[in-house]
mmCIF file of C-alpha atoms in Angstrom:
data_model
loop_
_atom_site.group_PDB
_atom_site.id
_atom_site.type_symbol
_atom_site.label_atom_id
_atom_site.label_comp_id
_atom_site.label_asym_id
_atom_site.label_seq_id
_atom_site.Cartn_x
_atom_site.Cartn_y
_atom_site.Cartn_z
ATOM 1 C CA MET A 765 -15.209 -12.117 2.860
ATOM 2 C CA ASP A 766 -12.805 -12.663 5.879
ATOM 3 C CA PHE A 767 -10.283 -9.568 5.742
ATOM 4 C CA GLU A 768 -7.970 -9.385 7.938
ATOM 5 C CA GLU A 769 -6.466 -5.530 8.756
ATOM 6 C CA ILE A 770 -3.018 -4.787 7.964
ATOM 7 C CA VAL A 771 -0.810 -1.441 7.678
ATOM 8 C CA VAL A 772 1.051 -0.719 4.297
ATOM 9 C CA LYS A 773 3.789 1.616 5.139
ATOM 10 C CA THR A 774 4.925 4.320 2.786
ATOM 11 C CA ASP A 775 7.322 7.053 2.138
ATOM 12 C CA ARG A 776 3.980 9.101 2.311
ATOM 13 C CA LEU A 777 1.642 7.784 5.063
ATOM 14 C CA ASP A 778 1.193 4.231 6.848
ATOM 15 C CA PHE A 779 -2.158 3.202 5.286
ATOM 16 C CA PRO A 780 -4.444 0.639 7.162
ATOM 17 C CA ALA A 781 -6.040 -1.812 4.553
ATOM 18 C CA LEU A 782 -8.335 -4.934 4.491
ATOM 19 C CA ALA A 783 -6.396 -7.666 3.081
ATOM 20 C CA ALA A 784 -6.795 -11.089 1.946
ATOM 21 C CA GLY A 785 -5.638 -14.296 0.326
ATOM 22 C CA ASP A 786 -1.846 -15.005 -1.017
ATOM 23 C CA GLY A 787 -0.368 -14.411 -4.298
ATOM 24 C CA PRO A 788 0.690 -11.920 -6.988
ATOM 25 C CA VAL A 789 -1.046 -8.448 -5.071
ATOM 26 C CA VAL A 790 -3.799 -6.599 -6.645
ATOM 27 C CA VAL A 791 -4.735 -3.278 -4.753
ATOM 28 C CA CYS A 792 -7.936 -1.838 -4.872
ATOM 29 C CA TRP A 793 -9.149 1.413 -4.238
ATOM 30 C CA HIS A 794 -12.490 2.868 -3.149
ATOM 31 C CA GLY A 795 -14.417 5.798 -3.662
ATOM 32 C CA PHE A 796 -17.545 7.726 -1.922
ATOM 33 C CA PRO A 797 -19.562 7.433 -0.182
ATOM 34 C CA ASP A 798 -18.160 3.848 0.573
ATOM 35 C CA HIS A 799 -15.738 1.569 2.210
ATOM 36 C CA PRO A 800 -12.432 -0.929 1.214
ATOM 37 C CA ALA A 801 -15.293 -3.531 2.505
ATOM 38 C CA THR A 802 -17.515 -3.053 -0.854
ATOM 39 C CA PHE A 803 -14.850 -4.990 -2.863
ATOM 40 C CA GLY A 804 -15.450 -8.103 -0.686
ATOM 41 C CA PRO A 805 -17.212 -10.094 -3.067
ATOM 42 C CA LEU A 806 -14.774 -9.337 -5.875
ATOM 43 C CA ALA A 807 -12.348 -10.130 -3.623
ATOM 44 C CA GLU A 808 -13.377 -13.329 -2.614
ATOM 45 C CA ARG A 809 -13.100 -14.421 -6.404
ATOM 46 C CA LEU A 810 -9.637 -13.002 -6.521
ATOM 47 C CA VAL A 811 -8.506 -14.785 -3.999
ATOM 48 C CA ALA A 812 -9.852 -17.971 -5.428
ATOM 49 C CA ALA A 813 -7.622 -17.146 -8.561
ATOM 50 C CA GLY A 814 -4.808 -16.855 -6.589
ATOM 51 C CA ARG A 815 -3.969 -13.454 -6.084
ATOM 52 C CA ARG A 816 -4.029 -11.299 -3.047
ATOM 53 C CA VAL A 817 -6.172 -8.271 -2.409
ATOM 54 C CA ILE A 818 -5.218 -5.149 -0.197
ATOM 55 C CA ALA A 819 -8.007 -2.831 0.118
ATOM 56 C CA PRO A 820 -6.688 0.586 1.489
ATOM 57 C CA TYR A 821 -8.527 2.955 3.235
ATOM 58 C CA LEU A 822 -8.301 6.709 1.141
ATOM 59 C CA ARG A 823 -6.046 8.906 3.181
ATOM 60 C CA GLY A 824 -8.263 10.732 5.973
ATOM 61 C CA PHE A 825 -10.970 7.716 6.053
ATOM 62 C CA HIS A 826 -9.689 5.767 8.858
ATOM 63 C CA PRO A 827 -9.298 6.738 12.344
ATOM 64 C CA ASP A 828 -5.657 6.490 12.120
ATOM 65 C CA THR A 829 -5.145 8.729 9.121
ATOM 66 C CA ALA A 830 -7.810 11.140 9.646
ATOM 67 C CA ALA A 831 -6.132 13.470 10.701
ATOM 68 C CA GLU A 832 -3.719 13.494 7.390
ATOM 69 C CA LEU A 833 -5.565 15.084 5.038
ATOM 70 C CA GLU A 834 -3.942 18.868 4.704
ATOM 71 C CA TYR A 835 -3.816 18.679 0.810
ATOM 72 C CA PRO A 836 -7.343 16.931 -0.407
ATOM 73 C CA GLY A 837 -6.818 17.221 -4.148
ATOM 74 C CA SER A 838 -6.901 14.581 -6.431
ATOM 75 C CA LEU A 839 -3.012 14.380 -6.964
ATOM 76 C CA THR A 840 -2.644 13.593 -3.595
ATOM 77 C CA PHE A 841 -4.687 10.334 -3.454
ATOM 78 C CA ALA A 842 -3.157 9.460 -6.718
ATOM 79 C CA ALA A 843 0.497 9.699 -5.175
ATOM 80 C CA ASP A 844 -0.814 7.773 -2.350
ATOM 81 C CA ALA A 845 -1.762 4.892 -4.627
ATOM 82 C CA ALA A 846 1.719 5.190 -6.379
ATOM 83 C CA ALA A 847 3.531 5.029 -2.778
ATOM 84 C CA VAL A 848 1.331 1.935 -1.901
ATOM 85 C CA ALA A 849 2.518 0.460 -5.041
ATOM 86 C CA ARG A 850 6.253 1.266 -4.508
ATOM 87 C CA ALA A 851 6.119 -0.348 -1.128
ATOM 88 C CA LEU A 852 4.578 -3.499 -2.104
ATOM 89 C CA ASP A 853 6.271 -4.168 -5.474
ATOM 90 C CA PRO A 854 9.033 -1.607 -6.631
ATOM 91 C CA GLY A 855 8.426 -3.042 -10.283
ATOM 92 C CA GLY A 856 4.419 -2.101 -10.181
ATOM 93 C CA VAL A 857 1.378 -3.658 -8.977
ATOM 94 C CA ASP A 858 -2.113 -5.028 -10.481
ATOM 95 C CA MET A 859 -4.725 -1.922 -9.331
ATOM 96 C CA ILE A 860 -8.588 -1.760 -9.430
ATOM 97 C CA GLY A 861 -10.009 1.681 -8.497
ATOM 98 C CA HIS A 862 -13.485 2.719 -8.498
ATOM 99 C CA ASP A 863 -15.353 6.281 -8.247
ATOM 100 C CA VAL A 864 -12.904 8.484 -6.479
ATOM 101 C CA GLY A 865 -10.346 5.437 -6.963
ATOM 102 C CA ALA A 866 -11.021 5.286 -10.511
ATOM 103 C CA GLY A 867 -9.023 8.672 -11.067
ATOM 104 C CA MET A 868 -6.510 7.683 -8.993
ATOM 105 C CA VAL A 869 -5.626 4.445 -11.216
ATOM 106 C CA GLY A 870 -5.979 6.771 -14.187
ATOM 107 C CA ARG A 871 -3.751 9.320 -12.940
ATOM 108 C CA VAL A 872 -1.124 6.977 -11.677
ATOM 109 C CA ALA A 873 -1.357 5.544 -15.328
ATOM 110 C CA ALA A 874 -0.171 8.623 -16.650
ATOM 111 C CA ALA A 875 2.214 10.248 -14.215
ATOM 112 C CA TRP A 876 3.447 7.275 -12.470
ATOM 113 C CA PRO A 877 3.056 4.315 -14.674
ATOM 114 C CA GLU A 878 6.046 2.854 -13.292
ATOM 115 C CA ALA A 879 4.250 1.839 -10.279
ATOM 116 C CA LEU A 880 1.681 0.167 -12.183
ATOM 117 C CA ARG A 881 1.243 -3.058 -14.025
ATOM 118 C CA ARG A 882 -2.046 -3.301 -15.213
ATOM 119 C CA GLY A 883 -4.999 -1.532 -14.416
ATOM 120 C CA VAL A 884 -8.328 -1.359 -14.014
ATOM 121 C CA THR A 885 -11.045 1.882 -13.542
ATOM 122 C CA MET A 886 -14.837 1.383 -12.704
ATOM 123 C CA ALA A 887 -17.355 3.627 -12.593
ATOM 124 C CA VAL A 888 -15.896 7.109 -13.751
ATOM 125 C CA PRO A 889 -14.195 7.607 -17.049
ATOM 126 C CA PRO A 890 -10.430 8.466 -17.706
ATOM 127 C CA PRO A 891 -9.691 11.876 -16.177
ATOM 128 C CA ALA A 892 -8.780 12.926 -19.794
ATOM 129 C CA THR A 893 -12.337 12.668 -20.988
ATOM 130 C CA LEU A 894 -14.434 13.483 -17.550
ATOM 131 C CA THR A 895 -14.569 17.088 -18.301
ATOM 132 C CA ALA A 896 -16.790 16.537 -21.448
ATOM 133 C CA ALA A 897 -19.381 14.560 -19.021
ATOM 134 C CA LEU A 898 -19.280 17.593 -16.575
ATOM 135 C CA SER A 899 -20.177 19.694 -19.346
ATOM 136 C CA ASP A 900 -23.308 17.965 -20.080
ATOM 137 C CA PRO A 901 -26.464 19.420 -18.150
ATOM 138 C CA ALA A 902 -28.198 16.234 -17.475
ATOM 139 C CA GLN A 903 -25.275 15.160 -15.751
ATOM 140 C CA GLN A 904 -24.533 18.115 -13.859
ATOM 141 C CA GLN A 905 -27.746 17.808 -12.137
ATOM 142 C CA ARG A 906 -27.143 13.913 -11.227
ATOM 143 C CA LEU A 907 -23.863 15.180 -9.508
ATOM 144 C CA PHE A 908 -25.641 17.935 -7.389
ATOM 145 C CA TYR A 909 -24.006 16.509 -4.222
ATOM 146 C CA MET A 910 -20.667 17.656 -5.805
ATOM 147 C CA TRP A 911 -22.085 21.604 -5.769
ATOM 148 C CA LEU A 912 -24.448 20.984 -2.305
ATOM 149 C CA PHE A 913 -20.917 19.839 -0.864
ATOM 150 C CA ASN A 914 -19.322 23.264 -1.641
ATOM 151 C CA VAL A 915 -21.949 25.324 0.070
ATOM 152 C CA GLU A 916 -20.457 25.763 3.265
ATOM 153 C CA GLY A 917 -22.745 25.142 6.244
ATOM 154 C CA VAL A 918 -25.781 23.936 4.349
ATOM 155 C CA ALA A 919 -23.489 20.753 3.361
ATOM 156 C CA GLU A 920 -22.362 20.069 7.073
ATOM 157 C CA THR A 921 -25.760 20.327 8.532
ATOM 158 C CA VAL A 922 -27.687 18.087 6.011
ATOM 159 C CA LEU A 923 -24.388 15.239 6.509
ATOM 160 C CA ARG A 924 -24.467 15.557 10.277
ATOM 161 C CA LEU A 925 -28.546 15.363 10.519
ATOM 162 C CA ASP A 926 -28.557 11.894 8.968
ATOM 163 C CA ARG A 927 -27.793 9.119 6.881
ATOM 164 C CA ARG A 928 -30.547 9.938 4.062
ATOM 165 C CA LEU A 929 -28.022 11.624 1.414
ATOM 166 C CA ILE A 930 -26.067 8.345 1.874
ATOM 167 C CA ASP A 931 -28.704 6.297 1.240
ATOM 168 C CA TYR A 932 -30.140 8.127 -1.672
ATOM 169 C CA LEU A 933 -27.167 8.045 -3.481
ATOM 170 C CA TRP A 934 -26.534 4.335 -3.318
ATOM 171 C CA ALA A 935 -29.749 3.869 -4.254
ATOM 172 C CA THR A 936 -29.984 5.716 -6.998
ATOM 173 C CA TRP A 937 -26.502 5.145 -8.466
ATOM 174 C CA SER A 938 -27.507 1.589 -8.232
ATOM 175 C CA PRO A 939 -30.957 1.125 -8.744
ATOM 176 C CA GLY A 940 -30.865 -2.445 -8.751
ATOM 177 C CA LEU A 941 -28.519 -2.990 -5.373
ATOM 178 C CA THR A 942 -29.995 -3.620 -2.309
ATOM 179 C CA PRO A 943 -26.602 -3.713 -0.028
ATOM 180 C CA SER A 944 -27.085 -6.056 2.884
ATOM 181 C CA PRO A 945 -27.941 -4.873 6.392
ATOM 182 C CA GLU A 946 -24.398 -5.173 7.626
ATOM 183 C CA HIS A 947 -22.733 -3.562 4.819
ATOM 184 C CA ARG A 948 -25.570 -0.456 5.193
ATOM 185 C CA GLU A 949 -24.399 0.389 8.768
ATOM 186 C CA ARG A 950 -20.920 -0.264 8.152
ATOM 187 C CA ILE A 951 -21.268 3.182 5.604
ATOM 188 C CA HIS A 952 -23.746 4.454 7.555
ATOM 189 C CA ARG A 953 -20.769 4.557 10.741
ATOM 190 C CA MET A 954 -18.244 5.548 8.563
ATOM 191 C CA TYR A 955 -19.977 8.540 6.888
ATOM 192 C CA GLY A 956 -21.809 9.423 9.811
ATOM 193 C CA ASP A 957 -18.426 9.662 11.806
ATOM 194 C CA GLU A 958 -17.581 13.754 12.181
ATOM 195 C CA ARG A 959 -14.165 13.378 10.888
ATOM 196 C CA PHE A 960 -15.241 11.787 7.375
ATOM 197 C CA ILE A 961 -18.240 13.982 6.914
ATOM 198 C CA GLU A 962 -15.235 16.827 7.516
ATOM 199 C CA ASN A 963 -12.683 15.235 5.043
ATOM 200 C CA SER A 964 -15.576 14.216 2.369
ATOM 201 C CA LEU A 965 -16.576 18.225 2.275
ATOM 202 C CA LYS A 966 -12.591 18.780 2.074
ATOM 203 C CA VAL A 967 -12.290 16.085 -0.971
ATOM 204 C CA TYR A 968 -14.852 17.812 -3.071
ATOM 205 C CA ARG A 969 -14.109 21.499 -2.525
ATOM 206 C CA ALA A 970 -10.929 20.827 -3.650
ATOM 207 C CA ASN A 971 -12.329 20.232 -6.899
ATOM 208 C CA PHE A 972 -12.749 23.891 -7.584
ATOM 209 C CA ASP A 973 -10.040 25.381 -5.005
ATOM 210 C CA PRO A 974 -6.134 25.046 -6.439
ATOM 211 C CA SER A 975 -5.298 26.387 -2.895
ATOM 212 C CA ARG A 976 -6.088 23.076 -1.741
ATOM 213 C CA HIS A 977 -3.880 21.339 -3.617
ATOM 214 C CA ASP A 978 -0.693 19.889 -2.551
ATOM 215 C CA PRO A 979 2.006 22.247 -3.999
ATOM 216 C CA ALA A 980 4.828 19.586 -3.737
ATOM 217 C CA LEU A 981 2.797 17.785 -6.409
ATOM 218 C CA VAL A 982 2.471 20.984 -8.542
ATOM 219 C CA ASP A 983 4.712 19.170 -11.232
ATOM 220 C CA PHE A 984 2.516 16.133 -11.975
ATOM 221 C CA GLY A 985 -0.617 17.992 -12.492
ATOM 222 C CA GLY A 986 -0.685 18.279 -16.044
ATOM 223 C CA ARG A 987 0.362 14.848 -16.530
ATOM 224 C CA SER A 988 -2.080 13.171 -14.511
ATOM 225 C CA GLU A 989 -4.595 14.872 -16.623
ATOM 226 C CA ALA A 990 -3.507 13.939 -19.858
ATOM 227 C CA ALA A 991 -3.965 10.524 -21.426
ATOM 228 C CA ALA A 992 -2.674 7.278 -19.628
ATOM 229 C CA LYS A 993 0.327 5.887 -20.851
ATOM 230 C CA LEU A 994 -0.753 2.641 -20.132
ATOM 231 C CA PRO A 995 -3.503 0.359 -20.825
ATOM 232 C CA LEU A 996 -6.478 0.262 -18.968
ATOM 233 C CA LEU A 997 -9.440 -1.238 -18.696
ATOM 234 C CA VAL A 998 -12.509 0.985 -18.270
ATOM 235 C CA MET A 999 -15.710 -0.596 -16.809
ATOM 236 C CA ALA A 1000 -18.944 0.775 -16.442
ATOM 237 C CA GLY A 1001 -22.357 0.002 -15.390
ATOM 238 C CA ALA A 1002 -25.196 0.070 -18.005
ATOM 239 C CA ASP A 1003 -27.532 1.206 -15.216
ATOM 240 C CA ASP A 1004 -25.278 3.858 -13.615
ATOM 241 C CA GLY A 1005 -27.133 6.649 -12.148
ATOM 242 C CA CYS A 1006 -24.254 8.665 -11.481
ATOM 243 C CA ILE A 1007 -22.303 8.949 -14.409
ATOM 244 C CA THR A 1008 -24.732 7.368 -17.087
ATOM 245 C CA VAL A 1009 -22.977 5.091 -19.753
ATOM 246 C CA GLU A 1010 -23.052 7.495 -22.664
ATOM 247 C CA HIS A 1011 -20.252 9.600 -20.974
ATOM 248 C CA PHE A 1012 -17.907 6.383 -21.486
ATOM 249 C CA GLU A 1013 -18.777 6.011 -25.159
ATOM 250 C CA GLN A 1014 -15.653 8.434 -25.981
ATOM 251 C CA ALA A 1015 -13.191 6.887 -23.277
ATOM 252 C CA GLU A 1016 -10.713 5.952 -25.695
ATOM 253 C CA ARG A 1017 -9.883 9.425 -26.469
ATOM 254 C CA GLY A 1018 -8.201 9.509 -22.661
ATOM 255 C CA LEU A 1019 -6.933 6.112 -23.135
ATOM 256 C CA ALA A 1020 -3.495 4.374 -24.183
ATOM 257 C CA PRO A 1021 -3.787 2.155 -27.223
ATOM 258 C CA GLY A 1022 -4.496 -1.300 -26.377
ATOM 259 C CA SER A 1023 -7.178 -0.032 -23.533
ATOM 260 C CA GLU A 1024 -10.694 -1.340 -23.268
ATOM 261 C CA VAL A 1025 -14.173 0.112 -22.423
ATOM 262 C CA ALA A 1026 -16.394 -2.861 -20.981
ATOM 263 C CA VAL A 1027 -20.224 -2.101 -20.259
ATOM 264 C CA VAL A 1028 -21.753 -4.342 -17.413
ATOM 265 C CA ARG A 1029 -25.557 -5.385 -18.032
ATOM 266 C CA ASN A 1030 -27.820 -5.216 -15.197
ATOM 267 C CA ALA A 1031 -25.276 -3.284 -12.733
ATOM 268 C CA GLY A 1032 -24.894 0.530 -11.966
ATOM 269 C CA HIS A 1033 -22.455 2.076 -9.925
ATOM 270 C CA PHE A 1034 -21.284 -0.374 -7.637
ATOM 271 C CA LEU A 1035 -20.967 -3.244 -10.303
ATOM 272 C CA HIS A 1036 -18.114 -4.999 -8.100
ATOM 273 C CA LEU A 1037 -21.024 -5.414 -5.681
ATOM 274 C CA GLU A 1038 -23.352 -6.395 -8.319
ATOM 275 C CA GLN A 1039 -22.174 -8.577 -11.004
ATOM 276 C CA PRO A 1040 -18.692 -9.369 -9.234
ATOM 277 C CA ASP A 1041 -18.489 -12.913 -11.209
ATOM 278 C CA GLU A 1042 -18.537 -10.803 -14.468
ATOM 279 C CA VAL A 1043 -16.071 -8.629 -13.117
ATOM 280 C CA ALA A 1044 -13.870 -10.944 -11.847
ATOM 281 C CA GLU A 1045 -13.619 -12.558 -14.958
ATOM 282 C CA ARG A 1046 -12.873 -9.443 -17.152
ATOM 283 C CA VAL A 1047 -10.624 -8.022 -14.225
ATOM 284 C CA LEU A 1048 -8.675 -11.449 -14.331
ATOM 285 C CA ARG A 1049 -8.669 -11.740 -18.287
ATOM 286 C CA TRP A 1050 -7.140 -8.307 -18.406
ATOM 287 C CA PHE A 1051 -4.504 -8.897 -15.595
ATOM 288 C CA GLY A 1052 -3.332 -11.721 -17.418
ATOM 289 C CA GLU A 1053 -0.650 -14.006 -16.098
ATOM 290 C CA PRO A 1054 0.983 -12.436 -13.125
ATOM 291 C CA ARG A 1055 4.750 -12.364 -13.162
#
């Protein structure tokens, strides 16, 4: 996919982004350890269907915003997603979120529903039901990297040494996927950058440290963790080695009426890279006719 590089100017931050196509906007938010270009195969199909795809870099994960992660909590990223949506269309936009991006879209649907037209989340259950998954000891083991990242000194050493942990996460999360050499190098370059290593650890440490949360967003905290106010399409890969598919079985408890939960076969965590045809078909059907 040939993306152009743009900047989305918002009242919170100017967000560098990859963009392609013309038509109604779909904003795609990436996760960790990932890059907006992972949306390339899905974007190609959405563009062919008459959509404009905009895939911003998360705050703190582009050279122009690397120093802008004072408060790395989940609400910061969700508020960013709402701000980008408002800047692109005050009436709300369609959004897709993967991994960290899934939590962003889920929280926008709960706390800033006016910013969202239709939303899709991938690879992570809704915030309102994620706690149940985290209470499973087997799932805790799969999330070992989260605990590792909270051990100061050790985490920095592991990530600075080489990219083997990044490769391991991709390989175990999507066991049937072999990224292209070009994309693997793109991921290595991003997560070999000292600034992005530091910001990755900030994000995971904020999960367990409220002092790292933005006090200006405290009033949105309870709302953002509640069931979404808008229906969402929640997608999971049947072979996901990060958060396994059984943890999506109760996902509808944290969703608004009219939501859907879909499991994509022959796909793992990076389902939009592994099965872009099926994911695009489901996404476009969910979005329906753009206004």
